[in-house]
Amino acid sequence: MTGVQTCALPISVEDQPEVFLVSWQIMETNEGSRHFVGYNIHGEGRVSSSIQTFDKEHMLGQTRSGRVYKLKGPPGYNSDADYVWARWRDINGINSYSVVTEEVTK
């Protein structure tokens, strides 16, 4: 089928309670919410719901959905994650943001 796009529904928290991110960053929107943006080790760019708690000693955080994100390796850039972040911002009407990775992980 040409010209038809499908979009998979997000996997439920019950089915995927943890996500491991590499090449990750922490972004803050102009509305004040913070989000993990990175590459899920299962092969996809990912943007989390808003971060509720973050343990920088263990590099893990829980988001509004209840999912736990485990950050692996150093922060970094990933083109798939950047694409998903740009689409997420468009869908959610976010017109500005800041990278707060260093501030949050100090």
XYZ file of C-alpha atoms in Angstrom:
106
model
C 0.000 0.000 0.000
C 1.529 3.263 -1.028
C 0.676 6.562 0.573
C -0.662 4.960 3.755
C 1.217 5.445 6.980
C 0.563 3.486 10.118
C 1.644 4.333 13.600
C 2.105 1.695 16.243
C 0.575 2.351 19.618
C 3.035 2.771 22.476
C 3.829 -0.369 24.416
C 2.057 -0.325 27.791
C 4.021 0.194 30.991
C 2.845 -3.235 32.148
C 4.379 -4.846 29.063
C 7.542 -2.719 29.153
C 8.149 -1.381 32.678
C 11.794 -0.472 31.950
C 13.568 1.148 29.034
C 17.338 1.213 28.619
C 18.574 4.311 26.781
C 21.970 4.968 25.204
C 23.031 8.187 23.468
C 20.630 9.961 25.771
C 19.916 13.550 26.786
C 17.545 15.290 29.183
C 15.421 18.035 27.640
C 13.314 20.703 29.324
C 10.389 22.186 27.417
C 9.272 25.799 27.516
C 6.404 24.494 29.683
C 8.871 23.236 32.316
C 8.554 19.480 31.842
C 11.700 17.387 31.518
C 12.023 14.329 29.287
C 14.542 11.601 28.547
C 15.428 11.539 24.848
C 17.640 8.756 23.570
C 18.032 5.499 21.718
C 16.281 2.483 23.212
C 18.649 -0.494 23.113
C 15.838 -2.448 21.392
C 16.315 -0.294 18.305
C 14.262 2.881 18.356
C 14.478 6.571 19.151
C 12.525 7.360 22.282
C 11.032 10.319 24.189
C 9.718 9.701 27.690
C 6.703 11.206 29.346
C 7.652 13.854 31.918
C 10.309 12.856 34.439
C 8.931 12.608 37.976
C 12.012 11.354 39.849
C 15.657 10.998 38.892
C 18.433 9.164 40.762
C 21.672 10.479 39.294
C 23.798 8.068 41.340
C 22.156 5.085 39.604
C 21.228 7.000 36.425
C 17.599 6.020 36.422
C 14.364 7.913 36.495
C 10.676 7.276 36.699
C 8.296 9.117 34.419
C 4.690 10.190 34.700
C 3.609 6.951 33.015
C 5.326 4.941 35.767
C 7.968 3.585 33.409
C 11.572 3.462 34.631
C 14.294 4.702 32.281
C 17.810 3.387 32.834
C 20.495 5.527 31.226
C 23.488 3.578 29.932
C 26.854 5.077 29.070
C 27.575 8.759 28.600
C 25.030 11.244 27.276
C 25.064 11.738 23.538
C 23.238 12.417 20.307
C 21.295 9.932 18.208
C 19.592 10.861 14.939
C 16.622 8.515 15.503
C 16.044 9.988 18.964
C 16.352 13.501 17.543
C 13.740 12.706 14.892
C 11.301 11.349 17.503
C 11.954 14.383 19.731
C 11.194 16.767 16.842
C 7.948 14.926 16.009
C 6.956 14.815 19.707
C 7.506 18.587 19.975
C 5.397 19.216 16.866
C 2.555 17.016 18.102
C 2.624 18.610 21.569
C 3.013 22.218 20.422
C 6.399 22.730 22.058
C 8.109 25.699 20.417
C 11.250 25.890 22.534
C 13.335 23.693 24.769
C 16.693 23.450 26.499
C 19.179 20.636 26.867
C 19.575 20.279 30.659
C 21.565 17.037 30.745
C 24.664 18.533 32.354
C 22.678 20.557 34.896
C 20.633 17.540 35.995
C 23.482 15.020 36.137
C 26.111 17.128 37.949
